[in-house]
C-alpha positions as a printed NumPy array, in Angstrom:
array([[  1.986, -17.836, -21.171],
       [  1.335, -16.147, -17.75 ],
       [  2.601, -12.636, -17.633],
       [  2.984,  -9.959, -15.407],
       [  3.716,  -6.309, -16.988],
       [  4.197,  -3.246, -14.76 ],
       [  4.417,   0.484, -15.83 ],
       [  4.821,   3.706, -14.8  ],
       [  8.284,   3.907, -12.526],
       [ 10.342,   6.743, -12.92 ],
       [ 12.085,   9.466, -10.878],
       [  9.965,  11.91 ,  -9.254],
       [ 10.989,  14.845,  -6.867],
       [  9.883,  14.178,  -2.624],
       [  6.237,  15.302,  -2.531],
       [  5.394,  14.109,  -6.492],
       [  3.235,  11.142,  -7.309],
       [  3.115,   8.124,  -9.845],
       [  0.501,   5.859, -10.947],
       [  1.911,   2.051, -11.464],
       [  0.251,  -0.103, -13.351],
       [  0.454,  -4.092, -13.983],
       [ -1.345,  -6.02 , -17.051],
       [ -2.264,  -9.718, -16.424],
       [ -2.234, -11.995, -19.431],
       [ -2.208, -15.947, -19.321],
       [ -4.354, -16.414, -16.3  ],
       [ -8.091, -15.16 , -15.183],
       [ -7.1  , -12.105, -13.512],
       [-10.461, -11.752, -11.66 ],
       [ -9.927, -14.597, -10.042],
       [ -6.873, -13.533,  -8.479],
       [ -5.953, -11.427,  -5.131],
       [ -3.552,  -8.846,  -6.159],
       [ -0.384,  -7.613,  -4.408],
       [  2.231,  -4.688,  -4.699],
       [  5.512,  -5.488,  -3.051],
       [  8.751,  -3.358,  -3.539],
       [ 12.335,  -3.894,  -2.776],
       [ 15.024,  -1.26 ,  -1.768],
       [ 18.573,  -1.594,  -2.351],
       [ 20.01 ,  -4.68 ,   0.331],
       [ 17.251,  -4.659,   1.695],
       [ 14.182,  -7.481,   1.96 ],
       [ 11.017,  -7.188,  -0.457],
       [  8.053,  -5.756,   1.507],
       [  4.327,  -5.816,   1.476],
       [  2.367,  -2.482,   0.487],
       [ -0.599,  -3.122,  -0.617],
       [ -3.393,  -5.931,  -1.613],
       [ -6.661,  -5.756,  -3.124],
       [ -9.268,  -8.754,  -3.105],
       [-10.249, -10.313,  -6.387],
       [-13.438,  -8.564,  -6.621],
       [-11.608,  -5.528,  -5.544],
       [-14.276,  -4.528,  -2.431],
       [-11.595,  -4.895,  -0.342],
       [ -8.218,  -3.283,  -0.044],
       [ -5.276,  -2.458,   2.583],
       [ -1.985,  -0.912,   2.676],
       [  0.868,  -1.334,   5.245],
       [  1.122,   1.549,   7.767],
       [  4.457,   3.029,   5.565],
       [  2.186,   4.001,   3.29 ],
       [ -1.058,   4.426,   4.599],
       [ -2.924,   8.11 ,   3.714],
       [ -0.374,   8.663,   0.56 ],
       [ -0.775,   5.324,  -1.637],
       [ -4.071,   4.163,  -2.891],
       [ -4.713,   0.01 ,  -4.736],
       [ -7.655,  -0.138,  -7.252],
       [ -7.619,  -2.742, -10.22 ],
       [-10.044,  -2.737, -13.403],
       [-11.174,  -6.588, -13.877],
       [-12.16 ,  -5.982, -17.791],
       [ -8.903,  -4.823, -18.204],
       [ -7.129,  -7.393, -16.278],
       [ -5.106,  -4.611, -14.73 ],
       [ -4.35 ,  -3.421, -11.122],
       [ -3.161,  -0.259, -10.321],
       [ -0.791,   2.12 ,  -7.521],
       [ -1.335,   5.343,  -7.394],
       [  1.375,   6.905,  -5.05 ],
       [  1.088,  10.473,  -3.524],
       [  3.43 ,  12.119,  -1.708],
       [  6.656,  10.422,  -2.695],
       [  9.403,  10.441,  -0.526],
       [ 13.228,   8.901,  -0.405],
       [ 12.867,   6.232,   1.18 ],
       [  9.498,   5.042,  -1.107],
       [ 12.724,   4.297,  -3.575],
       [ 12.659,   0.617,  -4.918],
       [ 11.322,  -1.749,  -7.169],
       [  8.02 ,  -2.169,  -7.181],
       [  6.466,  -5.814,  -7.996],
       [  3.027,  -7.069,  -9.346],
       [  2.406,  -9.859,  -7.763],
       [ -0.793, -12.233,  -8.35 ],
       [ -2.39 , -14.884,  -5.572],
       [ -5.159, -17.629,  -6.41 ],
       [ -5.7  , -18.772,  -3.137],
       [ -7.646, -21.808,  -3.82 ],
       [ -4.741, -23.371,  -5.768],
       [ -1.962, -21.871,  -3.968],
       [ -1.241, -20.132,  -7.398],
       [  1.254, -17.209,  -8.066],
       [  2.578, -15.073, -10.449],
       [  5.374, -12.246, -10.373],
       [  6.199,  -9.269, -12.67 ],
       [  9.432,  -8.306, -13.468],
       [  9.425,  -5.137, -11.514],
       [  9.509,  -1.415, -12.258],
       [ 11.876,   1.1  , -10.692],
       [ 10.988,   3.993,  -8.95 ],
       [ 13.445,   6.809,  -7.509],
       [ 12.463,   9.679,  -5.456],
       [ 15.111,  12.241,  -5.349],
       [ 15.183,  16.019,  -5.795]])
C-alpha cells in the first residue's frame, strides 16, 4: 500500500521555523521526484518546492525563496521542508506529493497543517 506520511505542522510565532517531514512507503522512493505543495484557506493548492530523485537538484517558488530549504534522505525514503522565517500568510496545509515521471505516476499525503500567528 502506497503511503504518504507528513510531520511536523504546528503553530509557530512570524519569524519561527519548522522542519516538515514526509515518509514514503509502498513505492521506490528514489525513484521518484518529490514535491511540497500547500493550500490556504479558499484558496488554490500551490507549488513550493521540488527536489529531483537523486536530490542534486532542487528549486523553490519565488514566495519562498531565501527562507525555505527541500532536501530528502533516499535510505530513509523521506523528504524534508525546513521553513525559516515563518510568516502569516506561509499558513496552510502543506502536501507531500510524489512524481515518477516515466510512468506518469503519483502519490499524495494527507497533509499537515501549519499556522503562523503570534
Amino acid at each position: 500500500q502506497v503511503q504518504l506520511v507528513e510531520s511536523g505542522g504546528g503553530l509557530v510565532q512570524p519569524g519561527g521555523s519548522l522542519r516538515l517531514s514526509c515518509v514514503g512507503s509502498g513505492f521506490t522512493f528514489s525513484l521518484y521526484r518529490m514535491r511540497w505543495y500547500r493550500q490556504a484557506p479558499g484558496k488554490e493548492r500551490e507549488l513550493v518546492a521540488s527536489i529531483t530523485a537523486s536530490g542534486a537538484g532542487t528549486s523553490v517558488e519565488d514566495s519562498v525563496k531565501g527562507r525555505f530549504t527541500i532536501s530528502r534522505d533516499n535510505a530513509k525514503s523521506t523528504v524534508f521542508l525546513q521553513m525559516d522565517n515563518l510568516q502569516p500568510e506561509d499558513t496552510a496545509t502543506y502536501y507531500c506529493h510524489a512524481y515518477y515521471t516515466l510512468l506518469s505516476r503519483e502519490h499524495w499525503g494527507q497533509g499537515t497543517q501549519v499556522t503562523v500567528s503570534s
